[in-house]
Amino acid sequence: MGAVMVRVESHQRPVETRKRYNEEDRESHERPQEERSAAVRQGIVDKVETALSDPKVKSVVICGQNGIFCGGADIKEFGPKMSGPPLIPMIHAIEAANKPVVAAIEGSALGGGLELALGCHYRIAHSKARLGLPEVTLGLLPAAGGSQRLPRLIGVPAALDLITTGRHVTAAEALQLGIVDQVTDNNTVDAAVKFALSVAGQSLDARRISTYPCPQPSHLDALFEEVMQKVRQSARGAMAPVACVQAVRAAATLPYTQGLEREKELMATLFTSGQARALQYIFFAQRAVGRWRMPSGAGWDTSKHRPVNKAAVIGLGTMGQGITVALAQTGLSVVAIETQEKQLMKAKQAVSSTLERGAKRRGVAPPLDRISYSQNIQAVADVDLVIEAVFEDMGLKMEVFQQLSAVCKPGTVLCTNTSALDMDQLASETPNPELVVGMHFFSPAHVMKLLEVVYGPRSSPQAVATAMQLGKKMGKASVVVGNCRGFVGNRMLMPYSEQAFFLLEEGATPELVDRALEEFGFSMGLFRMSDLAGLDVGWRVRKSAGLAEPREASGQSARIRKGYRYSPIADLICEQGRFGQKTGSGWYQYDKPGSRVARSDPWLHSFLEQYRARHGLVARSIDHQEVLERCLYAMINEGFRILEDGIAAGPEDIDVIYVFGYGWPRHRGGPMFYASMVGLAKVLERLEHYHQAHPDVPYLQPCSLLKRLVASGSPPVHRWREVIKKLHSQL
Ligand SMILES: CCCCCC/C=C/CC(=O)SCCNC(=O)CCNC(=O)[C@H](O)C(C)(C)COP(=O)(O)OP(=O)(O)OC[C@H]1O[C@@H](n2cnc3c(N)ncnc32)[C@H](O)[C@@H]1OP(=O)(O)O
């Protein structure tokens, strides 16, 4: 018979190990998910056993179904009661086989899928295949021997890189690293069968990775110390990357079986952790937001997008430049419009050099010729979609939208990149408001992963679908949100920053607030982040909202606006010309304008003291717990209001926005997931407590959805939509 094939069948998703051989297995499709997964593993165990004991079989090829080897374990299966044969003995049995077992890797070999392949004696990959151990991104480590086999196969430094980042490698890189033995452009299974037959009967002694000594890099201790330091710094409190380093260290310093024990111990601390739950939640949330729906019921499954091959960007400031780069890198033809000649030249240079740098990194040609620049808005006449990114001024934007309606061909989708203005008001400037949506990018637009797609009451599902499809093509985590001041992300930022300003009034410093937030896991605390973004942005928004009016900076009225508590601290800082990094000072001081290293500023501290004295405020000691509770719970409370108002469809939408656009620590799953982990009753109780202490701060007043969720027993986050639906149906 020669070689026999064992097929690892993908289930309805491109992951999961399931084998289909006979009627009994086909019936397993009707079984509960966890039983089905167990049946897959059982199938592999049985089939391999049969093949190995059949004297006619000389070698075995393990391949996948539908062009995918195996994307790893089904994350939904993870839980306290995992049934079926465990992976480790299954992989050991394959590795111990006395006939060559070859993995034919097409599509993906990820996580448990790659661990299975590493247990095989040979690996043949298709040139388009991707391989990796992404467990760390799910709060785990490769615990089916992967953390012990990979360093033995490719060396410690390369294994540390792959395991601590979870990055996927191409087949070409896998070949270079030594993970696979051969790469083919042809039929992978055919190539693997041919290969398996060619090695039949040969000794397998040198093919069992678990028996390899782990290559010992020089200065082992120093290497691990350096990597651990780097990982701890970038992990911002995430446990899995640290555990991954510890597991690889075990591979480098212990015999295989002891290393495997250590791997198991480390996995035990991660497997049931809140961080793993949070990371796995965000994995599914990221995919769930693609299944958007508008209040009308129209959604991703009922709305067809328009094709977009040519797009225009109006206004080439920082945002416009970033959007132009992102569109060109996506392969679109772009018309870039800027009316000011000097700014047009400056922007052209900046866009070109960003594209050149990016292309150099990727080893491709820069797509410079995809962009045409013009000062004349008539140049947008034949584009399929326009993104307006002019200065944040309603009058100016209205003028642009009027011009666009006159110039664009029928059916062109008109998008505004406004971060807070009313996009429906802009829509009313056009004869076709159904074609108007918001595409709210985050700066720098070619780097940041988030896109808010904003619909107004008149936006058509087709326009939303077009913006969502373009976002997907650009590789953005795109989230559909309703139209309101600040949409989702910036609206939740208001209570967050307001609390931080109040904390300064009450005795905190920017350093204290930032430290608490950074220890929590934010990439940057609020004040450091504001210095980076520019303090003038928020100042302009507050001025346009009638809040930051220049007033006598003393007396009671200076700290009250529209009848509520207000802190003018940020406005006073701006009045001093301190706009953050770009001016060399803001909440911190910098060596020179544009410098990035924030240093404590004695001027700011004495300014705060004088401010408190002027307003009769007595500084008190504030701890990290209070900073977190006040800043984060106020923000979460606004998140509940957003759900209540129907601006976001579900908590996943808010969480994806915060993780991908606002530096919220991914291992904490986003603000709404975090609230569910803290306990909704606790969040409610703390908000009530702070609102009692600060009755003049409406953001601290617990919203009715939060109260309702608590009253209905604090259901888990994936059940909130039921409560929200009930609430809406009663309104
Ligand atoms: C006590 C010790 C126990 C040890 C047990 C053994 C442990 C093994 C560790 C692992 O294997 S962890 C899993 C490692 N694998 C991954 O992380 C892969 C994650 N998936 C992906 O990277 C991608 O999905 C893909 C496989 C490259 C395919 O990408 P594509 O863009 O084509 O499709 P998606 O939209 O991402 O996914 C389609 C669909 O499938 C769902 N899905 C994907 N991966 C998984 C998974 N690992 N588990 C469950 N479901 C998965 C995804 O959610 C989509 O479905 P949806 O309904 O649209 O959400």
mmCIF file of C-alpha atoms in Angstrom, residues 6-250:
data_model
loop_
_atom_site.group_PDB
_atom_site.id
_atom_site.type_symbol
_atom_site.label_atom_id
_atom_site.label_comp_id
_atom_site.label_asym_id
_atom_site.label_seq_id
_atom_site.Cartn_x
_atom_site.Cartn_y
_atom_site.Cartn_z
ATOM 1 C CA VAL A 6 -4.513 10.827 7.866
ATOM 2 C CA ARG A 7 -6.737 13.817 7.256
ATOM 3 C CA VAL A 8 -7.110 16.504 9.929
ATOM 4 C CA GLU A 9 -10.451 17.963 8.964
ATOM 5 C CA SER A 10 -11.301 21.602 9.629
ATOM 6 C CA HIS A 11 -14.750 22.058 11.107
ATOM 7 C CA GLN A 12 -16.964 24.830 9.797
ATOM 8 C CA ARG A 13 -14.202 27.216 10.832
ATOM 9 C CA PRO A 14 -10.707 26.932 9.438
ATOM 10 C CA VAL A 15 -9.418 25.449 12.678
ATOM 11 C CA GLU A 16 -10.060 22.383 14.679
ATOM 12 C CA THR A 17 -8.908 18.878 14.242
ATOM 13 C CA ARG A 18 -11.621 16.570 12.986
ATOM 14 C CA LYS A 19 -11.300 13.502 10.866
ATOM 15 C CA ARG A 20 -13.957 12.112 8.572
ATOM 16 C CA TYR A 21 -13.588 8.488 7.656
ATOM 17 C CA ASN A 22 -16.886 6.768 8.115
ATOM 18 C CA GLU A 23 -20.530 7.155 8.982
ATOM 19 C CA GLU A 24 -19.818 7.139 12.694
ATOM 20 C CA ASP A 25 -17.577 10.158 12.339
ATOM 21 C CA ARG A 26 -20.078 11.951 10.153
ATOM 22 C CA GLU A 27 -22.631 11.553 12.953
ATOM 23 C CA SER A 28 -20.231 13.346 15.230
ATOM 24 C CA HIS A 29 -21.228 16.627 13.488
ATOM 25 C CA GLU A 30 -24.413 16.536 15.518
ATOM 26 C CA ARG A 31 -22.554 16.179 18.799
ATOM 27 C CA PRO A 32 -21.921 19.090 21.154
ATOM 28 C CA GLN A 33 -18.828 21.083 20.188
ATOM 29 C CA GLU A 34 -16.516 19.807 22.917
ATOM 30 C CA GLU A 35 -17.403 16.207 22.095
ATOM 31 C CA ARG A 36 -16.794 16.883 18.404
ATOM 32 C CA SER A 37 -13.292 18.172 19.136
ATOM 33 C CA ALA A 38 -12.600 15.133 21.248
ATOM 34 C CA ALA A 39 -13.787 12.971 18.357
ATOM 35 C CA VAL A 40 -11.261 14.661 16.089
ATOM 36 C CA ARG A 41 -8.354 13.832 18.374
ATOM 37 C CA GLN A 42 -9.701 10.324 18.889
ATOM 38 C CA GLY A 43 -9.923 9.936 15.111
ATOM 39 C CA ILE A 44 -6.282 10.876 14.619
ATOM 40 C CA VAL A 45 -5.151 8.564 17.437
ATOM 41 C CA ASP A 46 -7.132 5.628 16.014
ATOM 42 C CA LYS A 47 -6.159 6.168 12.395
ATOM 43 C CA VAL A 48 -2.468 6.611 13.160
ATOM 44 C CA GLU A 49 -2.549 3.507 15.348
ATOM 45 C CA THR A 50 -4.202 1.481 12.570
ATOM 46 C CA ALA A 51 -1.696 2.725 10.002
ATOM 47 C CA LEU A 52 1.275 1.983 12.209
ATOM 48 C CA SER A 53 0.166 -1.551 12.965
ATOM 49 C CA ASP A 54 -0.630 -2.353 9.329
ATOM 50 C CA PRO A 55 2.455 -4.037 7.817
ATOM 51 C CA LYS A 56 1.416 -2.934 4.326
ATOM 52 C CA VAL A 57 1.727 0.726 5.346
ATOM 53 C CA LYS A 58 5.292 1.984 4.933
ATOM 54 C CA SER A 59 4.798 5.621 5.841
ATOM 55 C CA VAL A 60 2.078 8.056 6.935
ATOM 56 C CA VAL A 61 1.119 11.562 5.742
ATOM 57 C CA ILE A 62 -0.976 13.813 7.966
ATOM 58 C CA CYS A 63 -2.822 16.507 6.029
ATOM 59 C CA GLY A 64 -5.732 18.863 6.514
ATOM 60 C CA GLN A 65 -9.092 19.304 4.852
ATOM 61 C CA ASN A 66 -10.103 22.133 2.516
ATOM 62 C CA GLY A 67 -6.572 23.439 2.073
ATOM 63 C CA ILE A 68 -5.868 23.996 5.783
ATOM 64 C CA PHE A 69 -3.584 21.757 7.835
ATOM 65 C CA CYS A 70 -4.790 22.861 11.279
ATOM 66 C CA GLY A 71 -5.391 26.284 12.843
ATOM 67 C CA GLY A 72 -5.002 24.838 16.339
ATOM 68 C CA ALA A 73 -7.421 24.069 19.109
ATOM 69 C CA ASP A 74 -10.964 25.353 19.050
ATOM 70 C CA ILE A 75 -10.776 28.120 21.637
ATOM 71 C CA LYS A 76 -14.454 27.682 22.430
ATOM 72 C CA GLU A 77 -13.636 24.192 23.667
ATOM 73 C CA PHE A 78 -11.361 25.507 26.429
ATOM 74 C CA GLY A 79 -12.923 25.021 29.804
ATOM 75 C CA PRO A 80 -12.826 22.972 32.944
ATOM 76 C CA LYS A 81 -14.294 19.825 31.361
ATOM 77 C CA MET A 82 -12.205 19.023 28.313
ATOM 78 C CA SER A 83 -12.909 15.490 27.139
ATOM 79 C CA GLY A 84 -11.230 13.141 24.689
ATOM 80 C CA PRO A 85 -7.622 12.099 24.275
ATOM 81 C CA PRO A 86 -5.157 14.796 25.320
ATOM 82 C CA LEU A 87 -2.810 16.232 22.702
ATOM 83 C CA ILE A 88 0.523 15.476 24.342
ATOM 84 C CA PRO A 89 0.339 11.646 24.344
ATOM 85 C CA MET A 90 -1.137 11.782 20.857
ATOM 86 C CA ILE A 91 1.841 13.779 19.580
ATOM 87 C CA HIS A 92 4.281 11.538 21.459
ATOM 88 C CA ALA A 93 2.769 8.454 19.851
ATOM 89 C CA ILE A 94 3.260 10.018 16.418
ATOM 90 C CA GLU A 95 6.841 11.020 17.184
ATOM 91 C CA ALA A 96 7.631 7.568 18.593
ATOM 92 C CA ALA A 97 6.255 5.812 15.480
ATOM 93 C CA ASN A 98 8.626 3.462 13.717
ATOM 94 C CA LYS A 99 7.383 4.524 10.285
ATOM 95 C CA PRO A 100 7.983 8.028 8.920
ATOM 96 C CA VAL A 101 5.121 10.413 9.584
ATOM 97 C CA VAL A 102 5.096 13.493 7.332
ATOM 98 C CA ALA A 103 2.985 16.635 7.894
ATOM 99 C CA ALA A 104 1.607 18.095 4.651
ATOM 100 C CA ILE A 105 1.060 21.732 5.618
ATOM 101 C CA GLU A 106 -1.317 23.759 3.493
ATOM 102 C CA GLY A 107 -3.029 26.969 4.620
ATOM 103 C CA SER A 108 -2.232 27.257 8.318
ATOM 104 C CA ALA A 109 -0.370 25.250 10.927
ATOM 105 C CA LEU A 110 -1.003 27.269 14.052
ATOM 106 C CA GLY A 111 -0.883 26.556 17.771
ATOM 107 C CA GLY A 112 -1.766 22.935 18.464
ATOM 108 C CA GLY A 113 -1.655 22.425 14.686
ATOM 109 C CA LEU A 114 2.042 23.310 14.515
ATOM 110 C CA GLU A 115 2.703 21.331 17.685
ATOM 111 C CA LEU A 116 1.207 18.316 15.942
ATOM 112 C CA ALA A 117 3.426 18.982 12.910
ATOM 113 C CA LEU A 118 6.480 19.266 15.180
ATOM 114 C CA GLY A 119 5.690 15.782 16.462
ATOM 115 C CA CYS A 120 5.907 14.458 12.890
ATOM 116 C CA HIS A 121 9.249 13.361 11.512
ATOM 117 C CA TYR A 122 9.134 15.624 8.463
ATOM 118 C CA ARG A 123 7.205 18.739 7.443
ATOM 119 C CA ILE A 124 6.420 19.706 3.850
ATOM 120 C CA ALA A 125 4.700 23.088 3.418
ATOM 121 C CA HIS A 126 2.959 24.820 0.564
ATOM 122 C CA SER A 127 4.596 28.128 -0.358
ATOM 123 C CA LYS A 128 1.451 30.033 0.717
ATOM 124 C CA ALA A 129 1.205 28.346 4.130
ATOM 125 C CA ARG A 130 1.543 30.281 7.395
ATOM 126 C CA LEU A 131 2.945 28.747 10.541
ATOM 127 C CA GLY A 132 3.089 29.944 14.112
ATOM 128 C CA LEU A 133 2.506 29.442 17.805
ATOM 129 C CA PRO A 134 0.000 32.254 18.529
ATOM 130 C CA GLU A 135 -1.020 30.923 21.957
ATOM 131 C CA VAL A 136 0.551 33.926 23.687
ATOM 132 C CA THR A 137 -2.013 36.183 21.979
ATOM 133 C CA LEU A 138 -4.715 34.114 23.660
ATOM 134 C CA GLY A 139 -3.090 34.360 27.087
ATOM 135 C CA LEU A 140 -1.562 30.866 26.836
ATOM 136 C CA LEU A 141 1.674 29.156 25.865
ATOM 137 C CA PRO A 142 2.283 26.255 23.469
ATOM 138 C CA ALA A 143 1.605 23.519 25.985
ATOM 139 C CA ALA A 144 1.539 20.420 23.844
ATOM 140 C CA GLY A 145 5.337 20.273 23.782
ATOM 141 C CA GLY A 146 5.660 23.240 21.406
ATOM 142 C CA SER A 147 7.666 25.351 23.834
ATOM 143 C CA GLN A 148 10.076 22.421 24.275
ATOM 144 C CA ARG A 149 10.354 21.191 20.683
ATOM 145 C CA LEU A 150 10.657 24.493 18.819
ATOM 146 C CA PRO A 151 13.847 25.718 20.596
ATOM 147 C CA ARG A 152 15.376 22.266 20.074
ATOM 148 C CA LEU A 153 14.599 22.541 16.366
ATOM 149 C CA ILE A 154 15.422 26.178 15.527
ATOM 150 C CA GLY A 155 17.462 27.414 18.486
ATOM 151 C CA VAL A 156 16.590 29.514 21.502
ATOM 152 C CA PRO A 157 16.630 33.086 20.069
ATOM 153 C CA ALA A 158 14.380 32.272 17.091
ATOM 154 C CA ALA A 159 12.018 30.189 19.245
ATOM 155 C CA LEU A 160 11.783 32.992 21.814
ATOM 156 C CA ASP A 161 10.843 35.420 19.072
ATOM 157 C CA LEU A 162 8.088 33.203 17.658
ATOM 158 C CA ILE A 163 6.680 32.015 20.972
ATOM 159 C CA THR A 164 6.670 35.344 22.829
ATOM 160 C CA THR A 165 5.172 37.329 19.944
ATOM 161 C CA GLY A 166 2.921 34.639 18.480
ATOM 162 C CA ARG A 167 3.731 35.955 15.019
ATOM 163 C CA HIS A 168 2.918 33.825 11.986
ATOM 164 C CA VAL A 169 5.767 33.069 9.570
ATOM 165 C CA THR A 170 5.561 32.365 5.860
ATOM 166 C CA ALA A 171 6.613 28.989 4.476
ATOM 167 C CA ALA A 172 9.771 30.614 3.100
ATOM 168 C CA GLU A 173 10.750 31.916 6.551
ATOM 169 C CA ALA A 174 9.804 28.577 8.115
ATOM 170 C CA LEU A 175 12.175 26.856 5.687
ATOM 171 C CA GLN A 176 14.922 29.330 6.460
ATOM 172 C CA LEU A 177 14.427 28.818 10.197
ATOM 173 C CA GLY A 178 14.411 25.040 9.789
ATOM 174 C CA ILE A 179 10.807 24.508 10.881
ATOM 175 C CA VAL A 180 9.914 22.799 7.598
ATOM 176 C CA ASP A 181 11.998 20.500 5.443
ATOM 177 C CA GLN A 182 10.628 21.382 2.049
ATOM 178 C CA VAL A 183 8.380 24.011 0.448
ATOM 179 C CA THR A 184 6.347 23.307 -2.643
ATOM 180 C CA ASP A 185 4.315 25.399 -5.074
ATOM 181 C CA ASN A 186 2.494 22.290 -6.225
ATOM 182 C CA ASN A 187 -0.003 19.970 -4.540
ATOM 183 C CA THR A 188 1.335 19.659 -1.008
ATOM 184 C CA VAL A 189 -0.247 16.307 -0.267
ATOM 185 C CA ASP A 190 1.176 14.803 -3.465
ATOM 186 C CA ALA A 191 4.593 16.212 -2.600
ATOM 187 C CA ALA A 192 4.335 14.855 0.950
ATOM 188 C CA VAL A 193 3.249 11.391 -0.211
ATOM 189 C CA LYS A 194 6.155 11.264 -2.672
ATOM 190 C CA PHE A 195 8.505 12.408 0.066
ATOM 191 C CA ALA A 196 7.069 9.942 2.599
ATOM 192 C CA LEU A 197 7.639 7.059 0.197
ATOM 193 C CA SER A 198 11.186 8.219 -0.501
ATOM 194 C CA VAL A 199 12.123 8.080 3.186
ATOM 195 C CA ALA A 200 10.249 4.849 4.023
ATOM 196 C CA GLY A 201 12.483 2.399 5.808
ATOM 197 C CA GLN A 202 15.103 4.991 6.754
ATOM 198 C CA SER A 203 16.155 5.417 10.367
ATOM 199 C CA LEU A 204 14.062 7.914 12.303
ATOM 200 C CA ASP A 205 16.530 8.310 15.172
ATOM 201 C CA ALA A 206 17.580 11.769 14.045
ATOM 202 C CA ARG A 207 14.016 12.905 13.304
ATOM 203 C CA ARG A 208 12.456 12.957 16.772
ATOM 204 C CA ILE A 209 12.747 16.567 17.899
ATOM 205 C CA SER A 210 12.117 15.830 21.578
ATOM 206 C CA THR A 211 15.358 13.817 21.630
ATOM 207 C CA TYR A 212 17.453 16.703 20.271
ATOM 208 C CA PRO A 213 19.698 18.537 22.701
ATOM 209 C CA CYS A 214 18.629 22.164 22.878
ATOM 210 C CA PRO A 215 21.263 24.341 21.147
ATOM 211 C CA GLN A 216 23.012 26.372 23.844
ATOM 212 C CA PRO A 217 23.572 29.988 22.893
ATOM 213 C CA SER A 218 26.578 31.646 24.477
ATOM 214 C CA HIS A 219 25.747 33.792 27.525
ATOM 215 C CA LEU A 220 22.495 31.909 28.113
ATOM 216 C CA ASP A 221 21.695 33.670 31.393
ATOM 217 C CA ALA A 222 22.360 37.109 29.969
ATOM 218 C CA LEU A 223 20.235 36.321 26.932
ATOM 219 C CA PHE A 224 17.239 35.235 29.020
ATOM 220 C CA GLU A 225 17.650 38.170 31.357
ATOM 221 C CA GLU A 226 17.654 40.600 28.440
ATOM 222 C CA VAL A 227 14.665 38.953 26.749
ATOM 223 C CA MET A 228 12.723 38.780 30.006
ATOM 224 C CA GLN A 229 13.310 42.467 30.635
ATOM 225 C CA LYS A 230 12.176 43.363 27.128
ATOM 226 C CA VAL A 231 9.115 41.139 27.366
ATOM 227 C CA ARG A 232 8.088 42.461 30.783
ATOM 228 C CA GLN A 233 8.379 45.990 29.477
ATOM 229 C CA SER A 234 6.234 45.436 26.425
ATOM 230 C CA ALA A 235 3.824 43.004 28.115
ATOM 231 C CA ARG A 236 2.543 45.763 30.429
ATOM 232 C CA GLY A 237 1.366 43.250 33.002
ATOM 233 C CA ALA A 238 0.394 40.434 30.626
ATOM 234 C CA MET A 239 1.357 37.094 32.144
ATOM 235 C CA ALA A 240 1.585 34.885 29.059
ATOM 236 C CA PRO A 241 4.667 36.420 27.391
ATOM 237 C CA VAL A 242 6.576 36.066 30.663
ATOM 238 C CA ALA A 243 5.471 32.431 31.047
ATOM 239 C CA CYS A 244 6.556 31.793 27.445
ATOM 240 C CA VAL A 245 10.083 32.974 28.244
ATOM 241 C CA GLN A 246 10.123 30.756 31.331
ATOM 242 C CA ALA A 247 8.999 27.752 29.292
ATOM 243 C CA VAL A 248 11.700 28.270 26.650
ATOM 244 C CA ARG A 249 14.230 28.647 29.418
ATOM 245 C CA ALA A 250 13.126 25.253 30.698
#
